[in-house]
Amino acid sequence: MASTTSTVQSLITNSRFSSLYLSTNKVFLPSCQLLKYRFSPSSRSSCLAFSSLGDKKEAWDPMGMLSAKPLTFTGWNQNMRRRCQVEFPVASAAAADADADGLETEISEGHAKPSKSFAERFPALVTGFFFFMWYFLNVIFNILNKKVYNYFPYPYFVSVIHLVVGVAYCLVSWSVGLPKRAPIDKELLILLTPVAFCHALGHVMSNVSFAAVAVSFTHTIKALEPFFNAAASQFVLGHQIPLSLWLSLAPVVIGVSMASLTELSFNWTGFISAMISNIAFTYRSIYSKKAMTGMDSTNVYAYISIIALFFCLPPAIFIEGPQLMQYGFRDAIAKVGLIKFLSDLFWIGMFYHLYNQLATNTLERVAPLTHAVGNVLKRVFVIGFSIVVFGNKISTQTGIGTAIAIAGVAIYSLIKANMEEQKRKAALSAAS
């Protein structure tokens, strides 16, 4: 036994690791400036063993060799100790709990830091992707929607399909917890009902206009929406609108008037429906401000879609129901076939819901100024692509009028965004 002990001691003495010993001050690890480790459920208990908590210490250190201070090690030899000295703070139980599901954590400069996600490292790239998907889905929706109206001109029923597919999507998302459904009570239902009614009216009237005239012309008329918003703010809500904001709307009115006078696809049904849509969406904005809640935008939009569906069903049944049952469905199936007809209805509903949801998610990521520019550029994209895809012929005056209207919307949006930013800064200064 004595010989065995002496042999072991001799090996330790002659070994290059002879200077390894326990310390309560620092940990020195060679060639290591940054240590990454992972906590998994299986290794959680071993990680907790390094905690300074009393209950874990007794379980892991039966011989009492370690104190409540962090466990530390000191270099392999004197040369390496001088070359590299890195503190290795002991992981706390809180860090272990936070990272128990496998979240990668970096230990640097004595602090445990969760590694950044892709979105945190490249925010501009992610925001740009959101804008691209918003525009892309919007353009695809408008193109498919108009193509359906070419062989199935029933905008009230199509509006219902848009909402039915969207509601089904929301229900499936809630069932899998993406997102988790927020509860709704009677008070919130009362607040959201007028918002949903205006949403339903504006949505149906937009589709009536799309079915009656060219997509580009409908979007040109809908460029007047800022004018209705300003008028409602001034005369309904009692907010004072500066003269500069009113003047910026003059090009919008002039441009839309020029485009309407010479638009080849002009008819009163398309024009009046687009104007009603503008009014409805204006009041939707007003009621939305009154219905502001702590609920996230995804859940709010889902509830609005569900309530709006009930408002859209009656006119679709009473106005278009008899025609649909008599020859509407039969003619559409005869022209394109049952599978394509059902497929087109499904995809326009899916694209409608996704582009609206992406628009909400995108606008939450950017400043008001970027929001304003994004809305204007979206309308330019839709008008441009619809003209190219459908080959709509427009007169020179219509083209000039559309450009003037879009430019006016851009100026109005920039001025309003700057005003909102100044109000926000003033509020922050007053609070501080």
XYZ file of C-alpha atoms in Angstrom:
432
model
C 0.000 0.000 0.000
C 2.830 2.358 0.895
C 4.636 1.569 -2.309
C 1.518 2.250 -4.330
C 1.060 5.605 -2.632
C 4.647 6.644 -3.208
C 4.409 5.629 -6.850
C 1.308 7.779 -7.352
C 2.923 10.719 -5.576
C 6.003 10.364 -7.769
C 3.879 10.410 -10.918
C 2.051 13.505 -9.753
C 5.310 15.263 -8.794
C 6.944 14.627 -12.143
C 3.825 15.369 -14.166
C 3.357 18.662 -15.970
C 0.020 18.926 -14.191
C 1.650 19.094 -10.797
C 0.758 22.745 -10.399
C -2.974 22.056 -10.712
C -4.772 22.883 -7.497
C -8.049 24.142 -6.194
C -8.540 27.801 -5.471
C -11.437 30.022 -4.378
C -10.445 33.070 -6.391
C -10.106 32.572 -10.135
C -10.187 30.010 -12.879
C -7.340 30.010 -15.350
C -7.919 28.012 -18.516
C -5.339 27.910 -21.318
C -6.117 29.293 -24.785
C -9.669 30.211 -23.940
C -11.055 33.712 -24.176
C -14.714 32.737 -24.577
C -16.495 29.658 -23.367
C -19.843 28.551 -24.732
C -21.829 25.928 -23.023
C -25.316 24.524 -23.272
C -27.771 23.510 -20.663
C -29.968 20.598 -21.527
C -32.639 19.008 -19.345
C -30.397 15.985 -18.856
C -27.442 18.050 -17.618
C -29.453 20.552 -15.619
C -28.815 18.794 -12.298
C -25.072 18.742 -12.877
C -25.129 22.438 -13.721
C -27.031 23.202 -10.572
C -24.342 21.360 -8.642
C -22.009 24.286 -9.273
C -24.433 26.701 -7.661
C -23.581 28.254 -4.345
C -27.025 27.244 -3.027
C -26.735 25.330 0.196
C -29.026 22.443 -0.701
C -27.079 21.645 -3.864
C -23.687 21.968 -2.138
C -24.406 19.280 0.378
C -25.636 16.860 -2.270
C -22.642 17.353 -4.537
C -19.798 17.891 -2.071
C -20.100 15.269 0.638
C -16.467 15.675 1.751
C -16.833 19.358 2.415
C -13.850 20.267 0.264
C -15.571 23.191 -1.403
C -16.772 26.372 0.212
C -19.777 28.454 -0.817
C -17.449 30.492 -3.034
C -17.200 29.719 -6.755
C -15.086 26.722 -7.714
C -11.924 27.870 -9.490
C -8.790 26.393 -10.986
C -5.329 27.815 -11.476
C -3.227 27.269 -14.636
C -1.416 24.239 -15.951
C 1.974 25.759 -15.182
C 3.520 29.113 -14.533
C 4.145 29.912 -18.212
C 0.561 29.214 -19.259
C -0.716 31.087 -16.230
C 1.009 34.229 -17.464
C -0.160 33.711 -21.053
C -3.840 33.304 -20.410
C -5.927 34.011 -17.370
C -9.681 33.783 -17.780
C -12.197 33.981 -15.017
C -14.850 31.279 -15.104
C -17.729 32.435 -12.953
C -19.861 29.653 -11.628
C -23.264 29.312 -13.319
C -26.056 30.238 -10.984
C -29.264 28.315 -10.560
C -31.148 31.181 -12.206
C -28.990 30.925 -15.342
C -29.500 27.198 -15.379
C -33.267 27.660 -15.165
C -33.257 30.245 -17.947
C -31.211 28.029 -20.256
C -32.686 24.678 -19.256
C -34.359 24.259 -22.647
C -31.088 24.304 -24.559
C -30.619 28.057 -25.065
C -27.008 28.749 -25.905
C -25.313 31.144 -23.493
C -22.027 32.976 -23.803
C -19.830 33.624 -20.780
C -17.695 36.648 -21.426
C -16.166 39.189 -19.072
C -17.661 37.443 -16.099
C -21.291 37.686 -17.265
C -23.638 35.096 -18.737
C -25.199 36.465 -21.927
C -27.725 34.690 -24.178
C -26.487 34.467 -27.759
C -28.232 36.877 -30.148
C -30.796 35.555 -32.574
C -30.592 36.150 -36.329
C -33.225 38.913 -36.094
C -31.209 40.710 -33.390
C -27.980 40.511 -35.355
C -29.472 41.590 -38.704
C -32.557 43.750 -37.935
C -32.428 45.696 -41.212
C -32.338 42.484 -43.250
C -35.317 41.017 -41.385
C -37.334 44.250 -41.716
C -36.553 44.376 -45.423
C -37.796 40.803 -45.778
C -41.046 41.767 -44.014
C -41.555 44.658 -46.457
C -40.839 42.408 -49.430
C -43.322 39.764 -48.275
C -45.967 42.432 -47.536
C -45.686 43.898 -51.065
C -45.378 40.500 -52.724
C -48.467 39.055 -51.038
C -50.439 42.252 -51.698
C -49.615 42.244 -55.406
C -50.414 38.523 -55.766
C -53.735 39.008 -53.975
C -54.802 41.897 -56.212
C -53.882 40.009 -59.386
C -55.628 36.767 -58.381
C -58.634 38.649 -57.035
C -59.177 40.491 -60.313
C -58.728 37.300 -62.350
C -61.480 35.617 -60.332
C -63.835 38.529 -61.030
C -63.244 38.067 -64.768
C -65.206 34.780 -64.653
C -67.033 35.031 -61.303
C -68.326 38.627 -60.815
C -69.826 38.244 -57.351
C -67.882 40.561 -55.009
C -70.144 40.107 -51.971
C -69.648 36.341 -51.975
C -65.912 36.665 -52.708
C -65.589 39.058 -49.757
C -67.128 36.381 -47.537
C -64.656 33.807 -48.882
C -61.745 36.129 -48.020
C -62.881 36.281 -44.411
C -63.877 32.588 -44.168
C -60.396 31.450 -45.190
C -58.815 34.002 -42.855
C -60.962 32.922 -39.916
C -60.155 29.254 -40.594
C -56.457 30.156 -40.625
C -56.818 31.947 -37.277
C -58.662 29.013 -35.695
C -55.985 26.549 -36.818
C -53.250 28.889 -35.531
C -54.979 29.172 -32.161
C -55.396 25.398 -31.943
C -51.622 24.886 -32.194
C -50.819 27.875 -29.987
C -49.262 30.082 -32.681
C -50.225 32.526 -31.358
C -51.886 31.666 -28.086
C -55.483 32.847 -28.149
C -56.120 35.894 -25.991
C -59.408 35.739 -24.054
C -62.183 38.152 -24.999
C -64.924 39.491 -22.730
C -68.185 41.342 -23.293
C -66.599 44.782 -22.880
C -63.910 44.093 -25.476
C -66.495 42.598 -27.825
C -68.515 45.830 -27.631
C -65.398 47.871 -28.417
C -64.376 45.730 -31.392
C -67.817 45.424 -32.991
C -67.907 48.908 -34.637
C -64.309 48.391 -35.802
C -65.314 45.078 -37.381
C -68.410 46.618 -38.991
C -66.345 49.354 -40.663
C -63.762 46.756 -41.668
C -66.493 44.616 -43.266
C -68.091 47.574 -45.092
C -64.758 48.865 -46.404
C -63.684 45.384 -47.464
C -66.914 44.633 -49.365
C -66.994 48.018 -51.084
C -63.359 47.631 -52.154
C -64.217 44.306 -53.765
C -67.267 45.788 -55.493
C -64.978 48.442 -56.958
C -62.356 45.868 -57.981
C -65.033 43.886 -59.807
C -66.396 46.965 -61.601
C -63.257 48.849 -62.719
C -59.531 48.334 -63.238
C -57.446 47.553 -60.147
C -55.204 50.538 -60.856
C -58.192 52.899 -60.902
C -59.581 51.554 -57.614
C -56.226 52.109 -55.924
C -56.051 55.600 -57.385
C -59.436 56.412 -55.812
C -58.327 54.836 -52.547
C -55.390 57.238 -52.540
C -57.970 59.758 -51.247
C -58.115 57.910 -47.915
C -55.722 60.382 -46.188
C -58.076 63.208 -47.148
C -60.989 61.465 -45.434
C -58.801 60.719 -42.414
C -57.863 64.385 -42.071
C -61.482 65.494 -42.473
C -62.677 63.022 -39.832
C -59.927 64.090 -37.421
C -60.843 67.751 -37.877
C -64.635 67.598 -37.863
C -65.438 64.376 -35.961
C -62.687 64.071 -33.368
C -62.093 67.822 -33.076
C -58.347 67.607 -33.716
C -56.808 70.711 -35.251
C -55.192 69.875 -38.605
C -52.372 72.271 -39.618
C -52.690 74.222 -42.855
C -49.560 72.541 -44.269
C -51.250 69.150 -43.958
C -54.381 70.366 -45.746
C -52.280 71.907 -48.535
C -50.407 68.626 -49.019
C -53.755 66.953 -49.772
C -54.504 69.291 -52.678
C -52.337 67.292 -55.154
C -54.152 64.111 -54.077
C -57.578 65.543 -54.896
C -56.370 67.096 -58.156
C -54.566 63.918 -59.254
C -57.537 61.649 -58.548
C -59.850 64.042 -60.384
C -57.582 64.060 -63.450
C -57.322 60.256 -63.445
C -61.071 59.787 -63.056
C -62.071 62.091 -65.910
C -60.182 60.106 -68.556
C -60.061 56.596 -67.009
C -61.126 54.171 -69.722
C -62.677 51.713 -67.250
C -64.562 54.388 -65.311
C -68.075 53.681 -64.081
C -70.048 55.088 -61.186
C -70.362 51.766 -59.367
C -66.590 51.372 -59.123
C -66.054 55.039 -58.222
C -68.743 55.288 -55.530
C -67.810 51.922 -54.015
C -64.171 52.991 -53.667
C -65.260 56.261 -52.040
C -67.495 54.402 -49.547
C -64.544 52.143 -48.803
C -62.429 55.199 -47.999
C -65.076 56.494 -45.570
C -65.491 53.078 -43.925
C -61.756 52.611 -43.386
C -61.527 56.144 -42.002
C -64.115 55.364 -39.341
C -62.391 52.036 -38.705
C -59.292 54.018 -37.752
C -61.332 56.254 -35.447
C -62.993 53.346 -33.650
C -59.696 51.465 -33.491
C -58.218 54.262 -31.371
C -61.114 53.896 -28.943
C -60.714 50.121 -28.861
C -57.015 50.111 -28.013
C -56.340 47.242 -25.627
C -53.396 45.334 -24.246
C -54.125 42.486 -26.681
C -51.523 41.857 -29.378
C -52.321 42.889 -32.938
C -52.487 39.318 -34.255
C -55.299 38.394 -31.861
C -57.090 41.714 -32.417
C -57.092 41.214 -36.186
C -58.332 37.633 -35.748
C -61.299 38.751 -33.621
C -62.094 41.592 -36.041
C -62.102 39.112 -38.941
C -64.495 36.783 -37.108
C -66.938 39.568 -36.234
C -66.681 41.103 -39.729
C -67.622 37.754 -41.258
C -71.044 37.914 -39.596
C -71.611 41.384 -41.084
C -70.636 40.222 -44.592
C -72.841 37.132 -44.702
C -76.329 38.781 -44.913
C -75.694 40.965 -48.003
C -73.968 38.075 -49.777
C -76.968 35.820 -49.128
C -79.715 38.313 -49.969
C -78.058 40.259 -52.810
C -76.168 37.520 -54.654
C -77.576 34.297 -53.174
C -80.380 33.668 -55.719
C -78.094 34.350 -58.700
C -75.361 32.127 -57.293
C -77.688 29.205 -56.772
C -79.331 29.643 -60.184
C -76.341 30.056 -62.486
C -73.354 31.745 -60.734
C -71.551 28.615 -59.529
C -72.562 26.636 -62.612
C -71.128 29.207 -65.050
C -67.847 29.554 -63.124
C -67.308 25.789 -62.992
C -68.121 25.501 -66.702
C -65.487 28.114 -67.546
C -62.523 26.982 -65.415
C -63.500 23.679 -63.809
C -64.407 22.815 -60.232
C -60.874 22.256 -58.931
C -59.484 25.556 -60.279
C -62.550 27.441 -59.091
C -62.211 26.157 -55.515
C -58.438 26.593 -55.622
C -58.735 30.225 -56.754
C -61.237 31.008 -53.999
C -58.996 29.423 -51.366
C -55.816 31.185 -52.441
C -57.317 34.669 -52.728
C -58.650 34.233 -49.197
C -55.283 33.018 -47.938
C -53.330 35.811 -49.638
C -55.817 38.384 -48.362
C -55.352 37.295 -44.764
C -51.573 36.844 -44.982
C -50.885 40.213 -46.596
C -52.996 42.008 -43.989
C -51.264 40.126 -41.186
C -47.817 40.792 -42.669
C -48.719 44.479 -43.051
C -49.540 44.682 -39.346
C -46.376 42.842 -38.328
C -44.217 44.947 -40.649
C -45.563 48.291 -39.502
C -44.944 47.304 -35.871
C -41.225 46.992 -36.626
C -40.616 50.425 -38.141
C -40.868 54.101 -37.258
C -43.878 56.211 -38.346
C -41.882 57.812 -41.166
C -40.934 54.435 -42.638
C -44.534 53.316 -42.156
C -45.793 56.260 -44.228
C -43.305 55.704 -47.043
C -44.052 51.976 -47.055
C -47.786 52.521 -47.517
C -47.220 54.855 -50.453
C -44.736 52.525 -52.142
C -47.139 49.616 -51.699
C -49.837 51.437 -53.669
C -47.327 52.300 -56.403
C -46.319 48.627 -56.654
C -49.920 47.445 -56.893
C -50.886 50.019 -59.547
C -47.766 49.310 -61.611
C -48.030 45.522 -61.514
C -51.767 45.529 -62.240
C -51.245 47.645 -65.364
C -48.478 45.317 -66.590
C -50.277 42.034 -65.798
C -53.728 42.956 -67.127
C -52.477 45.193 -69.935
C -54.884 47.965 -68.975
C -54.675 50.880 -71.370
C -54.561 54.245 -69.644
C -54.578 57.696 -71.163
C -51.735 60.135 -70.651
C -53.914 62.290 -68.421
C -54.806 59.277 -66.267
C -51.131 58.408 -65.859
C -50.214 61.985 -64.919
C -53.147 62.251 -62.523
C -52.221 58.986 -60.812
C -48.615 60.132 -60.388
C -49.726 63.471 -58.919
C -52.098 61.717 -56.507
C -49.403 59.309 -55.304
C -46.931 62.174 -54.877
C -49.512 64.060 -52.816
C -50.058 61.022 -50.594
C -46.301 60.748 -50.078
C -46.001 64.420 -49.072
C -48.977 64.153 -46.729
C -47.614 60.983 -45.125
C -44.171 62.497 -44.574
C -45.575 65.668 -42.992
C -47.927 63.714 -40.738
C -45.198 61.279 -39.696
C -42.886 64.172 -38.768
C -45.673 65.769 -36.732
C -46.284 62.513 -34.850
C -42.563 62.143 -34.155
C -42.360 65.688 -32.776
C -45.356 65.017 -30.514
C -43.708 61.839 -29.242
C -40.442 63.620 -28.474
C -42.282 66.449 -26.747
C -44.179 63.951 -24.608
C -40.949 62.180 -23.646
C -39.289 65.509 -22.770
C -42.243 66.525 -20.612
C -42.226 63.160 -18.840
C -38.512 63.372 -18.080
